[in-house]
């Protein structure tokens, strides 16, 4: 076959990018080997550092090449064709970069590089080699995800630098085959473009923050592995503590940003839907929070060594598991966020298993047992690859891993000498970490239902939002109570009476405030008529609200009375207040949200199809003003900007004299993407004590027709009616008033004359004005000759073309002018009360965590100065 010189194809850039991909993978592997050997022989350390620098250089080269492709619209490359187009505003180029699998893995790799360089620079001691070994090994796996090479028939990773005509997923696509022989195929490419849901400013900052959060679980994990490796089970925690709280801060902010994006860009009307991808980011954060608190216990009192290792390691492993869930394609349609690349399942499973094997094998302080476990695990993986991942193989491996972990803990791990006192801070902090871990496991189980269905051939349905709330609210109540009381306890032992004296005021005030607010909010007119489940929900709302108030009051009291207002020491208390505000705000705004858009129009929205309810959607025609909750709303019209249609909806409130005044205007939009379909984008009016959230659920996106077409009539519709019946037009009610004939039937039959029957129609418009039309039914020589009549003022045309004497009915057709059909929208509007409490809590929690990090770094610096580093 002769070679073709393709016109305008920038093949050099793909070659450069693939060179950087291979260099990144190779340098990460060499760095891993170098750091691993450096743990025994420091002569390899300089070599390992150089290799990691080279890996960092290659990652920057990959990123630069990808941005160059995207910004110059090189659509011959599959990644650019898939995720961008010329119509997309350039400000969304960042969203294009990380929308796909390859870009998001690269973003994760980049953040690991940044954190690794910072660690490498700061760890000029015995910890550098083992910690950076773990970092480099993680980079080996991440780099392999975008490597895009074949070993036989096995593809390792997916390269972002594949040409569209060479991409294995598109080789058999008809449109690709059609231009394979065309040297100028690039000019005929029609790029797919960015997912409409990602065209939001939050998606330019949420993914990098979230992936920095994922990357920040690696330093505590690496230190925990290094501690196992070096048999220094306690020493690593002092260094890892600031990194752990950095991860808590960044991952927490990333999760909250995701909630803000969902609230502003998605149309389900809320900020948290227990989506599998949302859960997969929440679970590692919960475990990391537990790890941070147990590290503080160990720093101040000692002990809890195994728990600290378990939680620090578990947070990173859960990030890997969430990566498997969201990127293996196993979730399918269960999540709006999930990727669907089934080709990466094997690699992702291997990624998770290798690090699990690493953790368990390091716990085993017996060489023969360790080698046996590793060889057995490799054998089971090999059998799984040959015969498929059968359920019994999974059982064997899991049972063996758990059994060896428990055995190693009992036999090799350092034990605590003393049990914690009931009235001690460490006991309740440890209990809080356990509750966080337990809640994380419960959420993980329910999120993993699609995986379990596939693994065990079951057909369990995923949980609904209310079911998740039912399971997680009790955990939240316990955590809030622990946050309120734990800081008033001292390490090792606390005087019971003194402790109760400190918390009693906050407790009584919170109960009083909780009762005063919860009774009108939840119990009046609800409790006595509710079923058992709903009663439990009402009680749990009361307990959650009261526990949240208790946490806010108790931690505020602790800052003022115990810490004497010292902000630098108040980080934990401020963060606790923020967390409580988030839960209280979420509780009130969700449980007391009000659907404003109950339909008050004469048009029935149910006729639009399944999923449309008049209890939640209002039908608005252009120019009409209808009552909606406390407002009067009017649809002004739509405006097209590019592929976006903005719908102008005016909200009015009555003034003191009873006249409506414009309060505000919202412009929810629908993006009409020709390649990816339509996507609704809500608009929200923010008040101090509430939000008014709106989105368009149905609309006519046709543009305005020209004048000639406006004056044309639509296709007439036929109506069979009796005298006194009505016909409903878009702008009038037409009544069949009477029939007038110039001859009787007998006279017509006797003389065979012309018969003329006139139907008198009375049309009433919305103002009560009456208009008449007189279409005629004419029979001449046994031929029917209908004569139409029009009501020009209403744009109506009538034809009277049949009489049914037996039924006593007539048949009339009616046609309306094109411009009679008004533009309309169907809209949903929801009021979220006090949702700003949630956002204030988010900022407060982030601020408190930041203050805590600064304090941890300060104490670490003092520790290093006192003990030498």
Tab-separated table of N, CA, C and O in Angstrom, residues 540-597:
chain	number	residue	atom	x	y	z
A	540	UNK	N	-34.164	11.991	63.909
A	540	UNK	CA	-32.745	12.090	63.539
A	540	UNK	C	-32.394	13.510	63.102
A	540	UNK	O	-31.296	13.999	63.385
A	541	UNK	N	-33.332	14.224	62.427
A	541	UNK	CA	-33.079	15.624	62.076
A	541	UNK	C	-32.910	16.468	63.332
A	541	UNK	O	-32.009	17.326	63.402
A	542	UNK	N	-33.769	16.230	64.319
A	542	UNK	CA	-33.665	16.971	65.566
A	542	UNK	C	-32.324	16.707	66.252
A	542	UNK	O	-31.640	17.637	66.699
A	543	UNK	N	-31.948	15.432	66.321
A	543	UNK	CA	-30.676	15.084	66.977
A	543	UNK	C	-29.481	15.655	66.231
A	543	UNK	O	-28.529	16.151	66.844
A	544	UNK	N	-29.523	15.593	64.884
A	544	UNK	CA	-28.419	16.129	64.088
A	544	UNK	C	-28.312	17.637	64.257
A	544	UNK	O	-27.215	18.183	64.438
A	545	UNK	N	-29.451	18.322	64.223
A	545	UNK	CA	-29.463	19.783	64.382
A	545	UNK	C	-28.935	20.164	65.767
A	545	UNK	O	-28.083	21.052	65.902
A	546	UNK	N	-29.423	19.485	66.800
A	546	UNK	CA	-28.995	19.795	68.167
A	546	UNK	C	-27.518	19.491	68.375
A	546	UNK	O	-26.790	20.276	69.009
A	547	UNK	N	-27.056	18.356	67.824
A	547	UNK	CA	-25.633	18.011	67.935
A	547	UNK	C	-24.768	19.042	67.216
A	547	UNK	O	-23.670	19.394	67.689
A	548	UNK	N	-25.243	19.525	66.059
A	548	UNK	CA	-24.494	20.556	65.341
A	548	UNK	C	-24.387	21.842	66.146
A	548	UNK	O	-23.305	22.450	66.229
A	549	UNK	N	-25.489	22.267	66.760
A	549	UNK	CA	-25.468	23.476	67.599
A	549	UNK	C	-24.555	23.263	68.807
A	549	UNK	O	-23.806	24.166	69.215
A	550	UNK	N	-24.596	22.067	69.380
A	550	UNK	CA	-23.736	21.727	70.524
A	550	UNK	C	-22.266	21.870	70.137
A	550	UNK	O	-21.454	22.440	70.881
A	551	UNK	N	-21.908	21.366	68.960
A	551	UNK	CA	-20.519	21.463	68.492
A	551	UNK	C	-20.112	22.915	68.306
A	551	UNK	O	-19.005	23.319	68.696
A	552	UNK	N	-20.993	23.719	67.715
A	552	UNK	CA	-20.675	25.132	67.478
A	552	UNK	C	-20.482	25.872	68.800
A	552	UNK	O	-19.485	26.584	68.995
A	553	UNK	N	-21.408	25.684	69.724
A	553	UNK	CA	-21.326	26.394	71.010
A	553	UNK	C	-20.147	25.915	71.848
A	553	UNK	O	-19.418	26.718	72.437
A	554	UNK	N	-19.964	24.594	71.921
A	554	UNK	CA	-18.898	24.044	72.771
A	554	UNK	C	-17.520	24.448	72.264
A	554	UNK	O	-16.638	24.841	73.053
A	555	UNK	N	-17.291	24.380	70.944
A	555	UNK	CA	-15.979	24.758	70.419
A	555	UNK	C	-15.739	26.256	70.502
A	555	UNK	O	-14.597	26.691	70.725
A	556	UNK	N	-16.793	27.045	70.331
A	556	UNK	CA	-16.642	28.498	70.517
A	556	UNK	C	-16.293	28.809	71.965
A	556	UNK	O	-15.419	29.648	72.248
A	557	UNK	N	-16.952	28.123	72.883
A	557	UNK	CA	-16.679	28.296	74.314
A	557	UNK	C	-15.243	27.892	74.636
A	557	UNK	O	-14.546	28.566	75.415
A	558	UNK	N	-14.783	26.799	74.023
A	558	UNK	CA	-13.417	26.311	74.265
A	558	UNK	C	-12.391	27.350	73.792
A	558	UNK	O	-11.388	27.595	74.474
A	559	UNK	N	-12.655	27.971	72.640
A	559	UNK	CA	-11.733	28.986	72.124
A	559	UNK	C	-11.641	30.187	73.067
A	559	UNK	O	-10.561	30.721	73.299
A	560	UNK	N	-12.798	30.583	73.590
A	560	UNK	CA	-12.837	31.798	74.415
A	560	UNK	C	-12.334	31.537	75.828
A	560	UNK	O	-11.458	32.251	76.337
A	561	UNK	N	-12.847	30.487	76.489
A	561	UNK	CA	-12.547	30.281	77.915
A	561	UNK	C	-11.253	29.516	78.146
A	561	UNK	O	-10.493	29.840	79.051
A	562	UNK	N	-11.002	28.499	77.355
A	562	UNK	CA	-9.833	27.642	77.599
A	562	UNK	C	-8.600	28.178	76.884
A	562	UNK	O	-7.524	28.289	77.473
A	563	UNK	N	-8.765	28.523	75.588
A	563	UNK	CA	-7.614	28.994	74.804
A	563	UNK	C	-7.415	30.494	74.899
A	563	UNK	O	-6.457	31.029	74.338
A	564	UNK	N	-8.316	31.188	75.618
A	564	UNK	CA	-8.207	32.636	75.845
A	564	UNK	C	-8.143	33.416	74.526
A	564	UNK	O	-7.467	34.448	74.427
A	565	UNK	N	-8.822	32.903	73.493
A	565	UNK	CA	-8.890	33.621	72.216
A	565	UNK	C	-7.640	33.545	71.369
A	565	UNK	O	-7.498	34.302	70.402
A	566	UNK	N	-6.701	32.665	71.695
A	566	UNK	CA	-5.468	32.532	70.900
A	566	UNK	C	-5.786	31.818	69.581
A	566	UNK	O	-6.016	30.610	69.543
A	567	UNK	N	-5.785	32.580	68.497
A	567	UNK	CA	-6.186	32.046	67.190
A	567	UNK	C	-5.239	30.942	66.730
A	567	UNK	O	-5.670	29.935	66.163
A	568	UNK	N	-3.945	31.110	66.978
A	568	UNK	CA	-2.964	30.127	66.514
A	568	UNK	C	-3.192	28.747	67.134
A	568	UNK	O	-2.814	27.729	66.557
A	569	UNK	N	-3.819	28.726	68.322
A	569	UNK	CA	-4.094	27.460	68.991
A	569	UNK	C	-5.510	26.946	68.716
A	569	UNK	O	-5.873	25.863	69.177
A	570	UNK	N	-6.286	27.733	67.977
A	570	UNK	CA	-7.716	27.436	67.826
A	570	UNK	C	-8.077	26.760	66.514
A	570	UNK	O	-9.256	26.653	66.183
A	571	UNK	N	-7.088	26.306	65.755
A	571	UNK	CA	-7.367	25.732	64.446
A	571	UNK	C	-8.362	24.587	64.478
A	571	UNK	O	-9.319	24.541	63.687
A	572	UNK	N	-8.165	23.657	65.413
A	572	UNK	CA	-9.053	22.495	65.495
A	572	UNK	C	-10.479	22.924	65.835
A	572	UNK	O	-11.439	22.455	65.218
A	573	UNK	N	-10.612	23.822	66.800
A	573	UNK	CA	-11.946	24.266	67.209
A	573	UNK	C	-12.659	24.995	66.080
A	573	UNK	O	-13.855	24.791	65.846
A	574	UNK	N	-11.937	25.837	65.350
A	574	UNK	CA	-12.542	26.565	64.225
A	574	UNK	C	-12.974	25.589	63.143
A	574	UNK	O	-14.064	25.718	62.565
A	575	UNK	N	-12.120	24.591	62.872
A	575	UNK	CA	-12.475	23.583	61.866
A	575	UNK	C	-13.706	22.788	62.292
A	575	UNK	O	-14.572	22.468	61.466
A	576	UNK	N	-13.797	22.468	63.588
A	576	UNK	CA	-14.968	21.742	64.091
A	576	UNK	C	-16.241	22.567	63.929
A	576	UNK	O	-17.292	22.036	63.551
A	577	UNK	N	-16.153	23.861	64.227
A	577	UNK	CA	-17.300	24.742	64.038
A	577	UNK	C	-17.718	24.762	62.570
A	577	UNK	O	-18.904	24.679	62.235
A	578	UNK	N	-16.728	24.847	61.673
A	578	UNK	CA	-17.017	24.846	60.240
A	578	UNK	C	-17.702	23.571	59.795
A	578	UNK	O	-18.676	23.604	59.033
A	579	UNK	N	-17.215	22.427	60.280
A	579	UNK	CA	-17.818	21.143	59.909
A	579	UNK	C	-19.267	21.072	60.395
A	579	UNK	O	-20.160	20.613	59.669
A	580	UNK	N	-19.508	21.546	61.622
A	580	UNK	CA	-20.874	21.545	62.158
A	580	UNK	C	-21.784	22.457	61.344
A	580	UNK	O	-22.944	22.124	61.068
A	581	UNK	N	-21.266	23.619	60.930
A	581	UNK	CA	-22.058	24.528	60.108
A	581	UNK	C	-22.417	23.902	58.762
A	581	UNK	O	-23.533	24.096	58.253
A	582	UNK	N	-21.489	23.149	58.193
A	582	UNK	CA	-21.768	22.467	56.925
A	582	UNK	C	-22.935	21.508	57.079
A	582	UNK	O	-23.879	21.497	56.275
A	583	UNK	N	-22.902	20.687	58.143
A	583	UNK	CA	-23.972	19.705	58.341
A	583	UNK	C	-25.301	20.370	58.688
A	583	UNK	O	-26.358	19.951	58.194
A	584	UNK	N	-25.265	21.408	59.524
A	584	UNK	CA	-26.503	22.110	59.876
A	584	UNK	C	-27.083	22.799	58.647
A	584	UNK	O	-28.295	22.742	58.388
A	585	UNK	N	-26.223	23.452	57.865
A	585	UNK	CA	-26.687	24.110	56.649
A	585	UNK	C	-27.258	23.129	55.645
A	585	UNK	O	-28.294	23.384	55.018
A	586	UNK	N	-26.590	21.988	55.487
A	586	UNK	CA	-27.089	20.954	54.571
A	586	UNK	C	-28.428	20.408	55.049
A	586	UNK	O	-29.343	20.175	54.248
A	587	UNK	N	-28.535	20.206	56.362
A	587	UNK	CA	-29.782	19.666	56.926
A	587	UNK	C	-30.957	20.609	56.672
A	587	UNK	O	-32.004	20.203	56.145
A	588	UNK	N	-30.788	21.877	57.018
A	588	UNK	CA	-31.906	22.828	56.886
A	588	UNK	C	-32.250	23.058	55.422
A	588	UNK	O	-33.422	23.006	55.025
A	589	UNK	N	-31.243	23.323	54.598
A	589	UNK	CA	-31.512	23.691	53.202
A	589	UNK	C	-32.132	22.547	52.421
A	589	UNK	O	-32.947	22.778	51.519
A	590	UNK	N	-31.776	21.301	52.767
A	590	UNK	CA	-32.324	20.165	52.026
A	590	UNK	C	-33.656	19.696	52.590
A	590	UNK	O	-34.589	19.412	51.844
A	591	UNK	N	-33.737	19.606	53.912
A	591	UNK	CA	-34.972	19.074	54.505
A	591	UNK	C	-36.122	20.069	54.441
A	591	UNK	O	-37.282	19.678	54.441
A	592	UNK	N	-35.797	21.370	54.376
A	592	UNK	CA	-36.846	22.385	54.352
A	592	UNK	C	-36.913	23.124	53.016
A	592	UNK	O	-37.494	24.214	52.933
A	593	UNK	N	-36.317	22.564	51.982
A	593	UNK	CA	-36.412	23.219	50.675
A	593	UNK	C	-37.871	23.224	50.211
A	593	UNK	O	-38.654	22.326	50.539
A	594	UNK	N	-38.220	24.253	49.462
A	594	UNK	CA	-39.602	24.435	49.022
A	594	UNK	C	-39.641	24.472	47.500
A	594	UNK	O	-38.905	25.254	46.875
A	595	UNK	N	-40.474	23.614	46.911
A	595	UNK	CA	-40.704	23.666	45.473
A	595	UNK	C	-41.664	24.825	45.197
A	595	UNK	O	-42.838	24.777	45.572
A	596	UNK	N	-41.171	25.868	44.558
A	596	UNK	CA	-42.000	27.037	44.275
A	596	UNK	C	-42.834	26.868	43.008
A	596	UNK	O	-43.900	27.457	42.881
A	597	UNK	N	-42.331	26.062	42.083
A	597	UNK	CA	-42.861	26.051	40.718
A	597	UNK	C	-44.042	25.098	40.531
A	597	UNK	O	-44.056	24.305	39.579
